[in-house]
Amino acid sequence: MKLSALFFLVSITAFGQYTLRQSEAIPLHGQWSFAMDTREVGAARGWYKDSYNVNGLDKVTVPHCFSVDPRYQFYTGTVWYRKSFPWQPQAGKRVILHFDAAYYKSEVWLNNQKVGTHEGGYTPFDFDITDFLKSGDNVLAISINNDTWQTGSIPGAKDNGNANDPFPGWINYGGLIRPVYLTTESEVYLENLKVEAMPDLAKGTAHVRLKARVRNASKQDVTPKLTTVISLENQPLKLIWKTSSSSIAAGQTAILEAEASLKTTEVKLWNLDEPTLYQLQASINGDTLSTNFGIRKVEVQNAQLLLNGQPIRLAGGNRVVDYPGLGSLEPDWLVEKDFRLMKEAGMEFHRLTHYTPSETFYDLADRYGMLIITEPGNWQLTPAQMDNDTIRRKFQQQFREMMERDWNHPSVIAYSVGNEYLSETPSGQRWTKDMMIYGRSLDPTRLYTFASMRLNILPAKPEDEATQYCDFVSTNTYGNHAKVFDHIHALYPDKPILISEWGTRADNAAGEVGQVSHLESVIAEIRKRPYIVGASWWSYNDYQSRHVGTAANGYRPWGLVGPERNQRPLYAAHRREMSPVTLEKVSYQAGGQGQHQLVIRVKARNDFPAYAIKKYVLKTDGNTVVIPDLQPGQSMEIKVPVRGFEKNITLEILKPTGFSVVTETFELK
């Protein structure tokens, strides 16, 4: 899949715009024909053929989630989408058909011929359709089946036959849920770029290595020359590149590599509050591909998580892709709304969810600073399933597709190989070890973990549970917190701990007030334990589900916000507790002629969350004061002039990226 530093917004529906990776992409959005195939007869009856009469089909707008379309709501099974589009073939050009995601199993036809199939509901896939196209009108047809209530899909049903086992924790929203588009390429073209940028923190320099995947779709061997340019703030850097060259046989794919070193003056590290992005452009024989990347170093050491050599402790949240009337559609406005709400709630370090959300969220995380663990779909697979070769291959396919989409995002610091499987069993141990080996073979630059629920049963020895293979601990813990945290630390004293899930529902016995008190009591325990580096609340938002224990209205109300993002009292409490800075009134002195002075103390938290504060701004009455840089535990006093006869004053602290981190109102007396 091609990645572009310049994003292209396409207006598609009343729901808003979607970001495409390439400005030259040809969107296949808008109106499509649609039908449910309840008896699975579509393929046999030729619903994909250009001669088939489409007058009996409905009209829908793609991207489309049929699970929330009132005409097809709650349907599970096979559906068909059809669209005609004009085309004039160009000599020496290849045409690639892209799907950013389609849930879950897809079969694609073009002009009466089957192009290919794909399984997996949240990762991108594409087909070279050059040889299927014709001059004039072309008919594209896709059948999609969202029945992931079976034991062989990922996500899918467990295989032990117990009640409610077919249903994962979220809805199997079906359809062409993300953009569909065409790109045209040269016969020899760049398929993907992988940028590995590693700083030398002691010297202040950096080394950049590029791996470019090149496809030779021509009928002769070629030896393409790779040209690479890196820009910072739209200014190309003058770098000396060492580039590999090799012959690529006709019809084959190869990896070309290039590497260069950056001087101290050329290095600006990416971090949470100064998320500097570089642009890399690679070219071969006139074909060009671009991507953003950041230079940063993430490592674990002595039970700490280090970003660019500095220890950090951060709050986070799990975001479920779900919105009323949209299902799993993620138009840009919704992604941006969620990102802002999460950022201003103090959510900076996430294992977002059990599958791959829209790439737009990662783009925002890169641009504004946020740390993400990304995870493909092993949600509670059973031991027999984890030992099944077919399921393993399917998981590895989804894992690879996720990696190849996301591996240039500096916000992605780790990969998870699953959630809440029986990690103390031999099968769970094998799965963890094998999938991490597989992941590192593709991307050795990230950390690796998985979300364990089995550490809560207090295993006796480190080797009793698969966390032994992780770079850091991820634990889903919903009770007995202090005892569990201390036991995990005793098992793995050198590994930092992320609480990958914790929380309580708004419909518990104590209601929304109980959510707030639970947050306050558990965070007090977290602050006592410096080896806990993150705590990601389950969940940022309420979501629909068929899983056992879902409320009668169809929702699981774990969220800081409700289904339509209405804020619960928990939101304000999380924002207050998870701000990296605090504001405290020191004194107030009234003066003559309405000239008064408030003295406030700004302090960088030293417990949780905790990280260095740089270039933050204090805002009051339309004026701003830049706060000097503060290390965790440091504080300073600021004098705020007050004019007039107000009884109260509201002060706000903003990150250098513009996001609000704390707002306090002080009484003037």
XYZ file of C-alpha atoms in Angstrom:
669
model
C 0.000 0.000 0.000
C 1.317 3.442 -0.848
C 1.832 5.982 1.918
C 1.867 9.699 1.270
C 3.092 12.670 3.248
C 0.358 14.702 1.560
C -3.099 13.486 2.544
C -6.077 13.823 0.226
C -9.520 14.495 1.653
C -12.469 13.137 -0.292
C -16.019 14.197 0.484
C -18.052 11.026 0.358
C -21.186 11.137 2.438
C -23.200 13.311 4.729
C -21.061 11.754 7.459
C -18.008 13.722 6.259
C -14.629 13.240 4.668
C -12.140 10.396 4.657
C -8.390 10.725 4.223
C -6.710 8.963 1.315
C -2.969 8.362 1.380
C -2.239 9.715 -2.112
C -3.362 12.900 -3.794
C -3.317 11.131 -7.184
C -5.669 8.385 -6.013
C -8.914 7.899 -7.930
C -11.689 7.356 -5.360
C -14.414 4.822 -6.077
C -16.740 6.301 -3.498
C -20.266 7.551 -3.617
C -23.185 5.530 -4.916
C -22.969 1.750 -5.268
C -25.615 -0.908 -5.832
C -26.217 -3.203 -2.870
C -28.024 -6.427 -1.977
C -28.130 -8.950 0.849
C -27.407 -12.510 -0.223
C -29.340 -14.371 2.466
C -29.299 -17.715 0.593
C -25.684 -17.492 -0.674
C -26.724 -17.660 -4.329
C -25.076 -14.496 -5.651
C -21.945 -16.061 -7.074
C -23.810 -18.951 -8.699
C -26.432 -16.607 -10.177
C -23.828 -14.215 -11.547
C -24.597 -11.114 -9.493
C -21.092 -9.929 -10.400
C -21.630 -10.101 -14.188
C -21.935 -6.942 -16.258
C -25.074 -8.426 -17.859
C -26.849 -8.805 -14.513
C -29.848 -6.486 -14.120
C -29.148 -4.211 -11.143
C -32.617 -2.640 -11.093
C -33.501 -4.925 -8.203
C -30.617 -3.694 -6.056
C -30.720 -0.857 -3.542
C -28.430 2.182 -3.598
C -25.935 2.872 -0.809
C -23.065 5.288 -0.278
C -19.589 3.838 0.200
C -17.826 3.736 2.652
C -20.791 1.863 4.037
C -21.532 -0.134 7.180
C -24.602 -2.225 6.381
C -24.936 -3.283 10.030
C -26.280 0.164 10.966
C -28.060 0.988 7.710
C -31.758 0.916 8.786
C -32.594 -1.224 5.738
C -30.186 -4.019 6.655
C -29.582 -3.476 10.355
C -28.468 -6.474 12.443
C -28.008 -8.670 9.341
C -25.103 -11.115 9.484
C -24.082 -12.921 6.304
C -23.042 -12.204 2.720
C -23.787 -8.931 0.933
C -22.906 -7.613 -2.514
C -21.661 -4.222 -3.676
C -21.500 -3.233 -7.366
C -20.213 -0.145 -9.122
C -19.524 0.846 -12.725
C -16.718 3.240 -13.598
C -15.191 4.426 -16.875
C -11.588 3.654 -17.766
C -9.145 4.239 -20.590
C -6.115 1.909 -20.296
C -2.701 3.541 -20.545
C 0.254 1.755 -22.118
C 3.054 0.976 -19.669
C 0.893 1.618 -16.583
C -0.338 -0.708 -13.874
C -3.631 -0.092 -12.080
C -3.974 -1.059 -8.418
C -7.337 -1.438 -6.667
C -7.084 -0.542 -2.945
C -9.359 -1.357 -0.029
C -8.419 0.330 3.252
C -10.621 -2.259 5.002
C -13.692 -4.428 4.328
C -15.285 -6.537 7.059
C -14.691 -9.442 7.010
C -14.233 -11.898 4.099
C -14.157 -10.375 0.610
C -14.300 -11.754 -2.930
C -13.672 -9.309 -5.772
C -14.803 -9.493 -9.438
C -14.090 -7.118 -12.277
C -15.674 -7.410 -15.720
C -16.966 -10.955 -15.103
C -13.627 -12.261 -13.809
C -12.638 -13.064 -10.260
C -9.771 -10.835 -9.182
C -9.050 -12.293 -5.749
C -10.079 -12.790 -2.142
C -9.117 -11.364 1.233
C -9.855 -12.313 4.831
C -9.569 -9.858 7.722
C -11.776 -6.923 8.579
C -9.497 -4.074 9.667
C -6.365 -4.101 7.520
C -5.736 -2.799 3.977
C -5.365 -4.969 0.893
C -5.027 -4.412 -2.830
C -5.048 -6.121 -6.234
C -3.320 -5.379 -9.520
C -6.325 -5.177 -11.868
C -4.505 -4.009 -15.003
C -5.258 -7.159 -16.940
C -8.939 -7.144 -15.935
C -9.713 -3.607 -17.131
C -11.163 -2.655 -20.503
C -11.812 0.557 -22.387
C -15.109 2.178 -21.514
C -17.416 1.027 -18.731
C -16.033 -1.411 -16.138
C -18.131 -3.335 -13.605
C -16.640 -3.939 -10.161
C -18.443 -6.324 -7.784
C -17.510 -7.340 -4.245
C -19.151 -9.909 -2.002
C -18.472 -9.430 1.712
C -19.366 -11.768 4.553
C -19.297 -10.492 8.148
C -20.105 -13.797 9.852
C -17.251 -13.923 12.340
C -19.332 -16.000 14.734
C -17.452 -19.056 13.459
C -14.430 -20.746 14.999
C -12.049 -20.211 12.086
C -12.104 -16.436 11.732
C -10.055 -13.770 13.536
C -11.815 -12.402 15.503
C -14.106 -15.369 15.881
C -15.967 -17.764 18.117
C -14.278 -19.918 20.695
C -14.347 -23.646 19.995
C -15.482 -24.970 23.371
C -19.234 -24.808 22.759
C -20.149 -22.731 25.797
C -23.007 -20.223 25.837
C -22.179 -16.838 24.281
C -18.854 -18.086 22.925
C -19.588 -16.970 19.344
C -19.538 -13.294 20.302
C -16.399 -11.198 20.819
C -16.710 -8.085 22.934
C -17.682 -5.839 20.024
C -20.098 -5.864 17.084
C -19.163 -7.535 13.786
C -19.956 -4.406 11.774
C -19.939 -5.426 8.104
C -19.409 -3.706 4.785
C -17.012 -1.604 2.749
C -16.166 0.293 5.920
C -13.156 2.289 4.660
C -12.165 4.021 1.411
C -11.912 2.207 -1.931
C -9.736 3.737 -4.648
C -7.466 3.190 -7.648
C -3.865 4.212 -8.247
C -1.862 4.049 -11.462
C 1.777 2.976 -11.355
C 4.708 2.513 -13.680
C 5.489 -1.070 -14.622
C 8.321 -0.930 -12.111
C 7.059 0.793 -8.984
C 7.490 1.249 -5.251
C 4.977 -0.760 -3.219
C 5.947 0.291 0.302
C 8.608 2.038 2.369
C 9.939 1.147 5.794
C 11.934 3.841 7.571
C 14.077 2.957 10.582
C 15.369 6.133 12.254
C 17.565 5.663 15.320
C 19.124 8.516 17.282
C 22.440 8.421 19.137
C 21.319 10.225 22.271
C 24.856 10.749 23.549
C 26.154 12.313 20.331
C 22.929 13.970 19.204
C 23.185 12.388 15.754
C 20.903 9.880 14.026
C 21.044 7.096 11.470
C 18.244 6.512 8.946
C 17.769 3.254 7.101
C 15.231 2.853 4.291
C 13.849 -0.437 3.025
C 11.951 0.065 -0.224
C 9.829 -2.758 -1.630
C 9.925 -2.632 -5.431
C 7.587 -4.489 -7.752
C 8.703 -5.343 -11.269
C 5.468 -5.958 -13.161
C 7.179 -5.743 -16.538
C 8.191 -8.653 -18.744
C 11.926 -8.091 -18.470
C 14.563 -7.988 -15.742
C 15.384 -4.521 -14.415
C 18.014 -2.926 -12.183
C 16.319 0.207 -10.843
C 18.178 3.050 -9.145
C 16.784 4.235 -5.821
C 16.905 7.965 -5.063
C 16.037 9.244 -1.582
C 15.410 12.728 -0.159
C 14.629 13.628 3.467
C 13.094 16.994 4.286
C 12.590 18.802 7.588
C 10.135 21.694 7.680
C 9.920 21.472 3.869
C 13.680 21.928 3.486
C 15.629 19.027 1.926
C 18.599 17.851 3.961
C 21.928 17.446 2.201
C 22.693 13.837 3.070
C 25.146 11.302 1.714
C 23.258 8.108 0.895
C 24.635 4.606 0.684
C 22.227 2.748 -1.612
C 21.942 -0.901 -2.585
C 21.192 -2.008 -6.126
C 20.060 -5.354 -7.464
C 18.473 -6.913 -10.487
C 14.766 -7.703 -10.143
C 13.435 -10.494 -12.333
C 10.299 -9.998 -14.420
C 7.173 -10.379 -12.329
C 9.092 -10.353 -9.034
C 9.433 -8.121 -5.981
C 12.632 -7.117 -4.197
C 13.831 -4.926 -1.330
C 16.233 -2.060 -2.062
C 17.965 -0.382 0.856
C 19.483 3.034 1.492
C 21.033 4.556 4.590
C 22.370 7.919 5.683
C 23.556 9.720 8.803
C 22.165 12.988 10.170
C 24.364 15.544 11.935
C 23.439 17.072 15.276
C 22.082 20.198 13.576
C 19.782 18.027 11.451
C 18.255 16.046 14.315
C 15.065 17.087 16.097
C 13.681 14.325 18.260
C 10.007 13.362 18.173
C 8.338 13.366 21.581
C 4.933 13.930 23.158
C 5.036 17.727 23.228
C 7.446 18.390 20.351
C 6.358 15.800 17.770
C 8.740 16.717 14.961
C 8.059 14.921 11.688
C 10.405 14.422 8.759
C 9.304 13.714 5.204
C 11.016 11.040 3.142
C 10.581 10.760 -0.618
C 11.906 7.768 -2.544
C 11.990 7.412 -6.326
C 12.870 4.740 -8.883
C 12.702 5.355 -12.619
C 10.272 8.246 -12.158
C 7.961 6.467 -9.703
C 7.795 8.291 -6.358
C 6.556 7.321 -2.916
C 6.519 9.437 0.261
C 6.062 8.942 3.974
C 6.412 10.840 7.241
C 8.594 9.536 10.057
C 9.990 10.683 13.381
C 13.344 10.235 15.096
C 12.910 8.902 18.616
C 14.176 6.118 20.847
C 11.886 3.944 22.968
C 13.370 1.393 25.360
C 12.765 -0.359 28.649
C 15.356 -0.333 31.395
C 15.227 -1.113 35.108
C 11.420 -1.360 35.127
C 11.127 2.010 33.398
C 9.821 3.063 29.992
C 12.210 5.546 28.402
C 11.419 7.949 25.579
C 14.603 9.508 24.232
C 16.415 8.423 27.380
C 13.920 10.020 29.783
C 11.561 7.961 31.987
C 7.867 8.564 31.379
C 4.691 7.449 33.140
C 1.474 8.072 31.235
C -2.261 7.503 31.345
C -4.163 6.122 28.382
C -7.418 4.636 27.192
C -8.870 1.931 24.961
C -10.998 3.323 22.126
C -13.605 1.030 20.594
C -14.551 1.863 16.995
C -18.270 2.423 17.470
C -20.614 5.370 16.964
C -24.429 5.567 16.674
C -25.525 5.521 13.054
C -21.967 4.892 11.842
C -21.034 1.554 13.383
C -17.378 1.049 12.484
C -17.189 3.899 9.973
C -14.523 6.438 10.934
C -14.960 9.706 9.018
C -12.267 12.239 9.782
C -14.503 14.420 11.938
C -15.161 11.538 14.336
C -11.497 10.513 14.541
C -10.499 14.119 15.213
C -13.244 14.513 17.832
C -12.152 11.358 19.645
C -8.492 12.280 19.434
C -9.065 15.692 21.000
C -11.296 14.318 23.749
C -8.761 11.618 24.593
C -5.828 14.004 24.491
C -7.513 16.556 26.750
C -8.557 13.797 29.167
C -4.846 13.087 29.703
C -4.850 9.922 27.589
C -1.364 9.743 26.068
C -0.390 6.042 26.063
C -2.882 3.597 24.575
C -3.398 0.073 23.575
C -6.203 1.455 21.415
C -8.288 -1.664 20.851
C -8.161 -5.331 19.762
C -7.924 -4.535 16.054
C -6.569 -1.912 13.664
C -8.515 1.387 13.575
C -8.369 4.039 10.868
C -4.885 5.265 10.009
C -6.092 8.846 10.452
C -5.894 8.360 14.226
C -2.215 7.412 13.904
C -1.588 10.440 11.678
C -2.958 12.684 14.429
C -0.924 10.853 17.070
C 2.213 11.459 14.998
C 1.404 15.131 14.484
C 0.340 16.007 18.023
C 2.197 13.460 20.157
C 0.746 10.238 21.552
C 2.083 6.723 22.197
C 0.241 3.704 20.788
C 0.437 -0.057 21.126
C -1.246 -1.638 18.123
C -2.809 -5.101 18.214
C -4.299 -7.546 15.682
C -7.223 -9.768 16.516
C -6.311 -12.575 18.927
C -9.163 -11.891 21.336
C -9.352 -14.817 23.769
C -8.413 -17.549 21.292
C -8.526 -20.948 22.973
C -5.474 -23.218 23.346
C -6.661 -25.458 20.486
C -7.148 -22.433 18.242
C -3.708 -21.043 19.066
C -2.190 -24.371 18.027
C -4.178 -24.484 14.766
C -1.920 -23.840 11.763
C -4.669 -22.198 9.698
C -5.555 -19.734 12.456
C -1.883 -18.992 12.985
C -1.464 -18.164 9.283
C -4.528 -15.911 9.319
C -3.257 -14.069 12.362
C 0.187 -13.620 10.828
C -1.393 -12.241 7.671
C -3.368 -9.642 9.631
C -0.317 -8.912 11.792
C 1.813 -8.285 8.699
C -0.817 -6.108 7.005
C -1.137 -4.034 10.182
C 2.639 -3.641 10.482
C 3.126 -2.699 6.848
C 0.535 0.047 7.217
C 1.776 1.439 10.535
C 5.514 0.854 10.804
C 6.532 4.409 9.846
C 4.358 6.034 12.510
C 6.576 7.292 15.365
C 3.508 7.138 17.615
C 3.537 3.327 17.350
C 6.010 2.158 19.993
C 4.950 -1.471 20.452
C 3.012 -4.379 18.989
C 0.749 -6.676 21.000
C 0.219 -10.280 19.915
C -3.176 -10.674 21.531
C -5.598 -10.092 24.365
C -6.722 -12.275 27.274
C -5.807 -15.726 26.039
C -4.763 -18.522 28.393
C -1.142 -17.455 28.546
C -0.205 -19.907 31.297
C -0.944 -22.924 29.059
C 1.689 -24.502 26.791
C -0.359 -23.304 23.790
C -0.434 -19.734 25.069
C 3.280 -19.806 25.774
C 4.042 -21.133 22.276
C 1.764 -18.551 20.653
C 3.402 -15.659 22.474
C 6.940 -16.766 21.729
C 6.269 -17.675 18.082
C 4.271 -14.551 17.202
C 6.866 -12.278 18.743
C 9.587 -14.034 16.757
C 7.455 -13.571 13.636
C 6.820 -9.906 14.431
C 10.465 -9.146 15.054
C 11.374 -10.754 11.720
C 9.321 -8.013 10.064
C 9.934 -5.118 12.443
C 12.660 -5.446 15.093
C 12.493 -1.724 15.937
C 9.435 -1.905 18.230
C 8.746 -3.347 21.652
C 6.537 -6.444 21.979
C 3.893 -7.387 24.534
C 0.410 -8.878 24.911
C -2.510 -8.066 27.221
C -2.628 -10.719 29.914
C -5.548 -11.422 32.216
C -3.801 -14.431 33.749
C -1.317 -12.557 35.904
C -4.273 -11.838 38.182
C -4.301 -15.504 39.264
C -0.854 -14.870 40.768
C 1.394 -17.403 38.999
C 4.185 -18.656 41.252
C 7.166 -18.328 38.898
C 8.042 -16.120 35.886
C 8.181 -19.140 33.596
C 4.603 -20.092 34.535
C 3.188 -17.412 32.226
C 4.009 -16.052 28.761
C 4.807 -12.517 29.931
C 8.346 -13.851 30.306
C 8.716 -13.248 26.542
C 7.502 -9.618 26.641
C 9.562 -6.447 26.653
C 7.110 -5.017 29.170
C 4.145 -6.339 31.109
C 0.596 -5.586 29.965
C -2.037 -6.625 32.490
C -5.824 -6.367 32.318
C -6.653 -5.991 36.005
C -10.124 -5.247 37.364
C -9.739 -5.878 41.087
C -7.346 -6.710 43.920
C -5.088 -4.116 42.312
C -2.413 -3.537 44.941
C -1.770 -7.236 45.546
C -1.699 -8.030 41.824
C 0.655 -5.162 40.975
C 3.116 -6.120 43.700
C 3.033 -9.787 42.694
C 3.650 -8.995 39.023
C 6.576 -6.782 39.977
C 8.008 -9.567 42.125
C 7.741 -11.950 39.163
C 9.290 -9.547 36.655
C 11.273 -6.930 38.638
C 13.075 -5.591 35.555
C 9.977 -5.161 33.376
C 7.844 -2.014 33.493
C 4.114 -2.605 33.885
C 1.359 -1.167 31.727
C -2.150 -1.632 33.050
C -3.572 -2.296 29.602
C -7.125 -2.431 30.959
C -8.710 -1.278 34.205
C -11.965 0.403 35.092
C -15.559 -0.035 36.152
C -18.912 0.501 34.435
C -21.264 3.435 34.824
C -24.117 1.015 35.575
C -22.369 -0.618 38.526
C -24.030 -0.484 41.949
C -22.418 2.886 42.762
C -23.214 4.343 39.331
C -21.196 7.139 37.765
C -20.050 8.290 41.197
C -18.570 4.828 41.631
C -16.519 5.248 38.459
C -14.929 8.397 39.874
C -14.187 6.877 43.281
C -12.730 3.777 41.616
C -10.440 5.950 39.496
C -9.257 7.879 42.537
C -8.622 4.824 44.688
C -6.709 2.862 42.056
C -4.627 5.834 40.906
C -3.540 6.294 44.513
C -2.107 2.759 44.405
C -0.487 3.358 41.012
C 1.286 6.467 42.302
C 2.955 4.430 45.040
C 4.536 2.099 42.497
C 7.130 3.666 40.163
C 7.341 0.476 38.088
C 3.826 1.117 36.714
C 4.505 3.192 33.599
C 1.010 3.346 32.111
C -2.655 2.852 32.918
C -5.100 2.597 30.013
C -8.751 2.853 31.111
C -11.270 0.456 29.606
C -12.801 2.126 27.822
C -12.681 5.662 26.479
C -16.180 5.297 24.997
C -19.293 3.169 25.433
C -19.856 0.651 22.649
C -22.429 -1.801 21.375
C -21.950 -5.515 21.992
C -23.645 -8.898 22.049
C -21.217 -10.242 24.616
C -22.574 -11.615 27.870
C -23.185 -8.877 30.447
C -24.114 -6.188 27.928
C -26.794 -3.818 29.202
C -30.355 -4.173 27.947
C -29.938 -1.148 25.659
C -27.188 -3.003 23.775
C -24.280 -0.966 25.173
C -21.439 -1.654 27.556
C -21.136 1.581 29.590
C -17.465 1.551 30.576
C -16.664 4.892 29.021
C -15.467 8.300 30.059
C -17.914 9.338 27.350
C -21.198 7.855 26.199
C -21.988 6.552 22.713
C -22.341 10.065 21.238
C -19.326 11.331 23.243
C -21.319 13.039 25.996
C -18.933 13.420 28.935
C -19.569 11.581 32.189
C -18.299 12.906 35.546
C -15.510 10.366 35.045
C -14.170 12.434 32.137
C -13.486 15.476 34.313
C -12.036 13.260 37.052
C -9.691 11.505 34.609
C -8.634 14.858 33.153
C -7.869 16.193 36.629
C -6.018 13.115 37.875
C -4.089 12.469 34.675
C -2.825 15.974 33.982
C 1.002 16.112 34.070
C 0.806 19.501 35.811
C -1.121 20.916 38.748
C -2.183 24.471 39.545
C -2.295 25.728 43.127
C -3.218 29.121 44.550
C -0.411 30.542 46.693
C -1.743 33.991 47.533
C -3.955 36.834 46.397
C -3.339 40.495 47.088
C -5.829 43.233 46.286
C -4.416 46.539 45.141
C -5.661 50.020 44.540
C -7.605 51.164 41.458
C -8.631 47.590 40.653
C -5.035 46.366 40.266
C -4.709 42.980 41.997
C -2.240 40.087 41.929
C -2.755 36.343 42.135
C 0.232 34.097 42.756
C -0.147 30.524 41.579
C 2.176 27.537 41.705
C 2.640 25.353 38.632
C 4.043 21.923 39.430
C 5.035 19.031 37.199
C 3.769 15.829 38.802
C 6.442 13.547 40.155
C 4.319 10.416 40.644
C 1.741 9.595 37.964
C 1.594 10.742 35.272
C 5.150 12.044 35.154
C 7.283 13.407 32.338
C 9.211 16.573 31.490
C 7.152 19.706 30.774
C 8.479 21.859 27.933
C 7.059 25.030 26.381
C 3.701 24.800 28.151
C 1.615 27.968 28.257
C -0.529 29.481 31.025
C -3.586 31.216 29.591
C -5.738 33.779 31.409
C -8.051 36.582 30.255
C -6.751 36.315 26.712
C -3.117 36.614 27.820
C -0.521 33.844 27.772
C 2.622 33.198 29.797
C 5.197 30.625 28.671
C 6.006 28.286 31.561
C 9.722 27.505 31.931
C 10.649 23.862 31.354
C 10.021 21.668 34.386
C 11.268 18.208 35.230
C 8.960 15.885 37.202
C 8.658 17.203 40.745
C 9.796 20.730 39.906
C 7.535 23.731 40.398
C 7.516 27.496 40.008
C 5.383 30.427 41.057
C 3.799 32.757 38.531
C 2.308 36.169 39.288
C -0.948 36.754 37.474
C -2.186 40.359 37.311
C -5.906 40.691 37.915
C -7.893 43.725 36.862
C -11.445 44.678 37.656
C -13.749 43.351 40.318
C -14.252 39.696 39.355
C -14.826 37.252 42.185
C -13.212 34.331 40.367
C -10.605 33.734 37.702
C -10.173 30.727 35.426
C -6.665 29.666 34.412
C -5.769 27.087 31.786
C -2.529 25.362 30.832
C -1.975 24.357 27.217
C 0.563 22.046 25.623
C 2.770 23.545 22.887
C 0.608 21.553 20.457
C -2.446 23.519 21.630
C -4.233 20.887 23.726
C -5.570 21.857 27.139
C -4.203 19.801 30.046
C -5.713 21.496 33.095
C -8.306 24.169 33.828
C -8.804 25.596 37.331
C -11.020 28.340 38.729
C -9.710 30.261 41.756
C -11.594 32.485 44.161
C -10.129 35.979 44.349
C -9.898 36.772 48.017
